[in-house]
PDB file of C-alpha atoms in Angstrom:
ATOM      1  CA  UNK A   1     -50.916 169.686 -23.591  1.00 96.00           C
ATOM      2  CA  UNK A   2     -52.790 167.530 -21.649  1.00 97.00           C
ATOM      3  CA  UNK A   3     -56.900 168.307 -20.576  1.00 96.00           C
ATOM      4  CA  UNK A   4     -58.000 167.040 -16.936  1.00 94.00           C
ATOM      5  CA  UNK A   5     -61.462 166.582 -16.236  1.00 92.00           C
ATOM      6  CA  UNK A   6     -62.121 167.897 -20.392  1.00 94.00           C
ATOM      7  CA  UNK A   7     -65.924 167.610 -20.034  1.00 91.00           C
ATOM      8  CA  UNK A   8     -67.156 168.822 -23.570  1.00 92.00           C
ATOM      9  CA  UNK A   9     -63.016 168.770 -24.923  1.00 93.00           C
ATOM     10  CA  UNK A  10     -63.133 173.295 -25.304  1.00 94.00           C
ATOM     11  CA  UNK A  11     -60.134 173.629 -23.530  1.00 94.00           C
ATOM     12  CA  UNK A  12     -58.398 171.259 -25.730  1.00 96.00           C
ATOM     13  CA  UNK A  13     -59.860 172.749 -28.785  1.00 96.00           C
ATOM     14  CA  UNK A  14     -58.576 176.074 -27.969  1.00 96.00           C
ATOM     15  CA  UNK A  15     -55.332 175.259 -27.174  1.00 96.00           C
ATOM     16  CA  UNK A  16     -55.180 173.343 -30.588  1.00 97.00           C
ATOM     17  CA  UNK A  17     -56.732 176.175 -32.896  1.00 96.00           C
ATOM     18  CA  UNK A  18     -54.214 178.638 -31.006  1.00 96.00           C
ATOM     19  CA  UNK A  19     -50.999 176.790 -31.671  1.00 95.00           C
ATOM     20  CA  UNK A  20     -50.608 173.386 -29.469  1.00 95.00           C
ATOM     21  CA  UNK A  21     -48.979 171.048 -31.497  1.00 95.00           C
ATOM     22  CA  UNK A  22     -51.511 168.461 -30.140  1.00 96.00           C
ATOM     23  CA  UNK A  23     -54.015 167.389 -26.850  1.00 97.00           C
ATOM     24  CA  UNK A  24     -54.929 164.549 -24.753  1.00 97.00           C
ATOM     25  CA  UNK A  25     -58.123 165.514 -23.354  1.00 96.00           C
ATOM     26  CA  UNK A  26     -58.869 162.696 -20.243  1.00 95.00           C
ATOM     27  CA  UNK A  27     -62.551 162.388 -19.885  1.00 92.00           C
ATOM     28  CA  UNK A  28     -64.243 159.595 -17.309  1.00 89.00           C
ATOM     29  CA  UNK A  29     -67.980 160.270 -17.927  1.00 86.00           C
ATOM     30  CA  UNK A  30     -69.757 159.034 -20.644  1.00 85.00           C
ATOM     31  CA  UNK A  31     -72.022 162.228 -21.452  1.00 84.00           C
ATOM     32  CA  UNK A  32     -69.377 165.144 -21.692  1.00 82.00           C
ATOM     33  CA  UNK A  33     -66.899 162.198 -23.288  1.00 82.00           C
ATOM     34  CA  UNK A  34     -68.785 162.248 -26.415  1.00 90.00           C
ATOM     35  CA  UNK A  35     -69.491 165.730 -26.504  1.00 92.00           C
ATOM     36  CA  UNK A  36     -66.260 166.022 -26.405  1.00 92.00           C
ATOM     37  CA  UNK A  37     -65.970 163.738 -29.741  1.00 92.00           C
ATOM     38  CA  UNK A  38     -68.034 164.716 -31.357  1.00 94.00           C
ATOM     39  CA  UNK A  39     -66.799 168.644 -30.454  1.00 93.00           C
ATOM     40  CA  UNK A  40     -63.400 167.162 -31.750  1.00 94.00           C
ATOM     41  CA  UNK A  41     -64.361 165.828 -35.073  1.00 94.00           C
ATOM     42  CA  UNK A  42     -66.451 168.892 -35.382  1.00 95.00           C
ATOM     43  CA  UNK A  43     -63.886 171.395 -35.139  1.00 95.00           C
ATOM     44  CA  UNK A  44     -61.435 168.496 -37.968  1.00 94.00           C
ATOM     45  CA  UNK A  45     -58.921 168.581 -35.059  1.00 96.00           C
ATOM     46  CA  UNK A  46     -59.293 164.593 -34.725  1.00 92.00           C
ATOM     47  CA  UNK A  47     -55.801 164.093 -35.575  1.00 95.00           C
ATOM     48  CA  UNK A  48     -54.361 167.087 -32.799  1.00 96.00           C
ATOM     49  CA  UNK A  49     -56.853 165.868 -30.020  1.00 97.00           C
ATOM     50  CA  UNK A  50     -56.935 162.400 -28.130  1.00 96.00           C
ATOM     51  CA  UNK A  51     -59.639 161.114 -26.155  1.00 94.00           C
ATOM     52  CA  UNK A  52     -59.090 159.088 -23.328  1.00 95.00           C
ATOM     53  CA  UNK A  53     -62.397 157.537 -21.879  1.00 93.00           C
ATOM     54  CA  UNK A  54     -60.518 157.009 -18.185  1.00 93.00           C
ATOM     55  CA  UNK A  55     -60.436 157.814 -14.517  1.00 89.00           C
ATOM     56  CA  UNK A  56     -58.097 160.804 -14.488  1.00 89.00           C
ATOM     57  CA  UNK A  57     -56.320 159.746 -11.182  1.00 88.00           C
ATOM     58  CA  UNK A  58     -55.975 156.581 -12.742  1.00 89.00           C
ATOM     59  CA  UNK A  59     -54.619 157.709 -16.403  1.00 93.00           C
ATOM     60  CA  UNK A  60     -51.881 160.328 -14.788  1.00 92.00           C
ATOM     61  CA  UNK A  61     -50.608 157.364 -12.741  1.00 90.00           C
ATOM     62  CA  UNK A  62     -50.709 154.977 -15.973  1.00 92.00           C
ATOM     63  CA  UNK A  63     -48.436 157.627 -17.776  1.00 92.00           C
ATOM     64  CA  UNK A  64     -46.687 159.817 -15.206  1.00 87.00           C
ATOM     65  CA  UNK A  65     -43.381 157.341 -16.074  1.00 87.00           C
ATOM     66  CA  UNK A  66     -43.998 157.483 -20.157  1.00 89.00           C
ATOM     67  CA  UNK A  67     -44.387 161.562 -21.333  1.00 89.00           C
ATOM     68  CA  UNK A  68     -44.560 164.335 -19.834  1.00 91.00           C
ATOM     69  CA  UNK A  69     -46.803 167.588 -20.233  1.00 95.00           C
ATOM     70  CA  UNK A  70     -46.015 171.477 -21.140  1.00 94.00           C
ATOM     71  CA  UNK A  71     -49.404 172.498 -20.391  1.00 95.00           C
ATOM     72  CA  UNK A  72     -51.619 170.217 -17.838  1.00 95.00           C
ATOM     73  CA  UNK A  73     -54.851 171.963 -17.286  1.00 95.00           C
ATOM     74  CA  UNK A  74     -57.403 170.534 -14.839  1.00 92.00           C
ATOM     75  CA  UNK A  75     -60.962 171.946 -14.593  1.00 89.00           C
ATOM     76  CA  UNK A  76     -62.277 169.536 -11.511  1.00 86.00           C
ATOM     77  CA  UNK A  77     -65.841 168.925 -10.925  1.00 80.00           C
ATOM     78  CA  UNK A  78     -66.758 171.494  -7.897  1.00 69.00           C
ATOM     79  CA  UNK A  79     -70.345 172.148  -6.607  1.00 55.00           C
ATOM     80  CA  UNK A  80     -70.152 173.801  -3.451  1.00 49.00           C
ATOM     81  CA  UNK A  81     -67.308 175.866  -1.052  1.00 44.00           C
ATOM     82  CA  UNK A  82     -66.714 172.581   0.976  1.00 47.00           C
ATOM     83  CA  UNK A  83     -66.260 170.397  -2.374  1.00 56.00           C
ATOM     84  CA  UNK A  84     -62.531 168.450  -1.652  1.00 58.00           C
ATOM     85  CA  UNK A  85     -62.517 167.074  -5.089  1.00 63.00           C
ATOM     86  CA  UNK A  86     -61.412 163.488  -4.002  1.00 66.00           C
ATOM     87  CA  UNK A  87     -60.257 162.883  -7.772  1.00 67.00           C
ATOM     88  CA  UNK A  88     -58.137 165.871  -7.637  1.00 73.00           C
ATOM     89  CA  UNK A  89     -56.196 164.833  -4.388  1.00 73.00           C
ATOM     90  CA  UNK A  90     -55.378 161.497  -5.449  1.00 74.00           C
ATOM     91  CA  UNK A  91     -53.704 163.122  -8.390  1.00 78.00           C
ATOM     92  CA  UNK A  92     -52.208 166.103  -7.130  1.00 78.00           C
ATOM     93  CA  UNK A  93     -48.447 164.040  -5.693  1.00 82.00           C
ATOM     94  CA  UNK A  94     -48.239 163.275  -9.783  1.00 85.00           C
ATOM     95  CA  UNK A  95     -48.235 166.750 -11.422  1.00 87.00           C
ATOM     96  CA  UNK A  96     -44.748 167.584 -10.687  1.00 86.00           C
ATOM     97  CA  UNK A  97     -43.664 164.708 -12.486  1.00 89.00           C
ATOM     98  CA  UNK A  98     -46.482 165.401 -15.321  1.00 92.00           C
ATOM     99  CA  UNK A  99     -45.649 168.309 -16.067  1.00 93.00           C
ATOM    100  CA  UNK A 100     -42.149 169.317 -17.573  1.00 93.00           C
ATOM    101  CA  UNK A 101     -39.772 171.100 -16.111  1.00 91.00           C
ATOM    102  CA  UNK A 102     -40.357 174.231 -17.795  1.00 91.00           C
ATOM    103  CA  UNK A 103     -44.232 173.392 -18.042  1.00 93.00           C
ATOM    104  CA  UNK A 104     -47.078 174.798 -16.689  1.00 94.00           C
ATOM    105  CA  UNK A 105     -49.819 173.307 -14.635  1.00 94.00           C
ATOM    106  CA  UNK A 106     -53.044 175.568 -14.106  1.00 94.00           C
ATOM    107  CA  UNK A 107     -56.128 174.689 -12.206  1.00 91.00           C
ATOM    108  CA  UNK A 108     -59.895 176.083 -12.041  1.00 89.00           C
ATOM    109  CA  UNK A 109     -61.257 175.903  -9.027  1.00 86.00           C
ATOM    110  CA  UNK A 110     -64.579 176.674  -6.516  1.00 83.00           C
ATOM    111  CA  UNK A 111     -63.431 180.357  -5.590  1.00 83.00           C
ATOM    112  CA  UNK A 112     -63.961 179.688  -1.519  1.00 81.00           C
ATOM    113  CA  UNK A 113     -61.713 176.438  -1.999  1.00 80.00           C
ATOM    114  CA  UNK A 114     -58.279 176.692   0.097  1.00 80.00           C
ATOM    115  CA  UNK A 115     -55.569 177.128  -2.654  1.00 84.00           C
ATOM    116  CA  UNK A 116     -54.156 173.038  -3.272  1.00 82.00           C
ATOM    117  CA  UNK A 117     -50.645 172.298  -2.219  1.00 83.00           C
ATOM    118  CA  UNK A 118     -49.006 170.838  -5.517  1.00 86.00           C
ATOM    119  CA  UNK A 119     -45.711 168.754  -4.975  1.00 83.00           C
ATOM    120  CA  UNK A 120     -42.898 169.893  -6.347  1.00 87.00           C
ATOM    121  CA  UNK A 121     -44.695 172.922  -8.013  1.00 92.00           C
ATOM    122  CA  UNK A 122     -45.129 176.396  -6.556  1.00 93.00           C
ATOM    123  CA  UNK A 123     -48.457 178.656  -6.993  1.00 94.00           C
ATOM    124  CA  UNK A 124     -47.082 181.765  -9.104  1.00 96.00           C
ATOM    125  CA  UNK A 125     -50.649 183.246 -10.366  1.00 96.00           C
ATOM    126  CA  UNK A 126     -54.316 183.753  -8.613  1.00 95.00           C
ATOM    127  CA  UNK A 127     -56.671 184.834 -10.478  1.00 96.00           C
ATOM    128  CA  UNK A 128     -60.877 185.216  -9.836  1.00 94.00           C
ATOM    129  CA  UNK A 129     -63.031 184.766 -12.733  1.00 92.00           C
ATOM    130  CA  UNK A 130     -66.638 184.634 -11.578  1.00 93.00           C
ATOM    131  CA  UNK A 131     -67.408 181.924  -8.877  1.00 89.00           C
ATOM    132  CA  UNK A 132     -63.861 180.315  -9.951  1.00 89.00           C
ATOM    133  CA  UNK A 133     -59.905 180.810  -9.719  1.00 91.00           C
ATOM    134  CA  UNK A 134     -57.208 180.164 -11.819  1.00 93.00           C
ATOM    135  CA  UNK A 135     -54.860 178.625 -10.387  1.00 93.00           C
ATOM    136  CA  UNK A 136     -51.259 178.709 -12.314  1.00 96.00           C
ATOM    137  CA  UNK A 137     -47.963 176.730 -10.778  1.00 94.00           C
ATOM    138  CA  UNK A 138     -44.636 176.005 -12.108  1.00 95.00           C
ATOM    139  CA  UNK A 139     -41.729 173.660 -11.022  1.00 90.00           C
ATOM    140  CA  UNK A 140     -39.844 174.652  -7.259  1.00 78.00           C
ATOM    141  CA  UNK A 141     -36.848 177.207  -9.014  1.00 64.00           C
ATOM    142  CA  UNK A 142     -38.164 178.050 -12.270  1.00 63.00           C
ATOM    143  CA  UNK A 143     -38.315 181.524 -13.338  1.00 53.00           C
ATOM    144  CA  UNK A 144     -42.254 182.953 -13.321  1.00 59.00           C
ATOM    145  CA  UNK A 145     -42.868 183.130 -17.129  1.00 54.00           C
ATOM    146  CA  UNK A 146     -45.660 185.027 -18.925  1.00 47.00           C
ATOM    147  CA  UNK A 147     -49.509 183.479 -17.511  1.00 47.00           C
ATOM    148  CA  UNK A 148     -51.378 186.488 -18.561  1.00 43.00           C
TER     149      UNK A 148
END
């Protein structure tokens, strides 16, 4: 699975203690990117999880051609209803070919954000938690699986 945005690495950690064979959790800032290590090593899941130090927009493009993804979760920085995430839009073209085919690509966002258009994906859950959404998408044709 592969951890956008993976501030202090949970999401990653969770996936990994409940099955995932392994993580890259993509990190840019400094702070929450050794939280997140130190999280990691904390946890002993060191060998599941990888931390990239990098520009998300930036490391999706770098690897978009090399692997691709059965979970891509993305947890964008948002601090306001009018918050665009320019990060997330650069990206956003890319997570079709991320993600495989049978994958899964799910999104938190600001609650009063207007649902993103993902290429080549198709929004098949909504779901409010708090000020946020979940949003999950799977490839144009594939059958809706289980997102509960």
């Amino acid at each position: 699975m592969l951890d956008l945005y993976a501030g202090s690495g949970s999401f990653s950690i969770e996936a990994v203690s409940r099955g995932a064979e392994s993580a890259v959790a993509v990190e840019r800032s400094s702070r929450p990117g050794a939280t997140a290590k130190a999280n990691i090593a904390l946890t002993g899941f060191d060998s599941n999880i990888e931390l990239v130090r990098a520009d998300v927009a930036a490391y999706v493009r770098r690897t978009v051609d090399e692997t691709s993804f059965d979970i891509v979760f993305a947890d964008p920085p948002f601090a306001k209803a009018d918050d665009k995430c320019p990060s997330f839009r650069k990206l956003r073209g890319l997570l079709g070919d991320i993600t495989a085919p049978d994958g899964l690509f799910v999104i938190r966002i600001f609650e009063q954000v207007e649902v993103p258009q993902v290429a080549a994906m198709k929004l098949t859950k909504d779901k409010k938690i708090g000020i946020s959404r979940l949003l999950f998408y799977q490839h144009e044709g594939q059958r809706e699986g289980n997102t509960s």
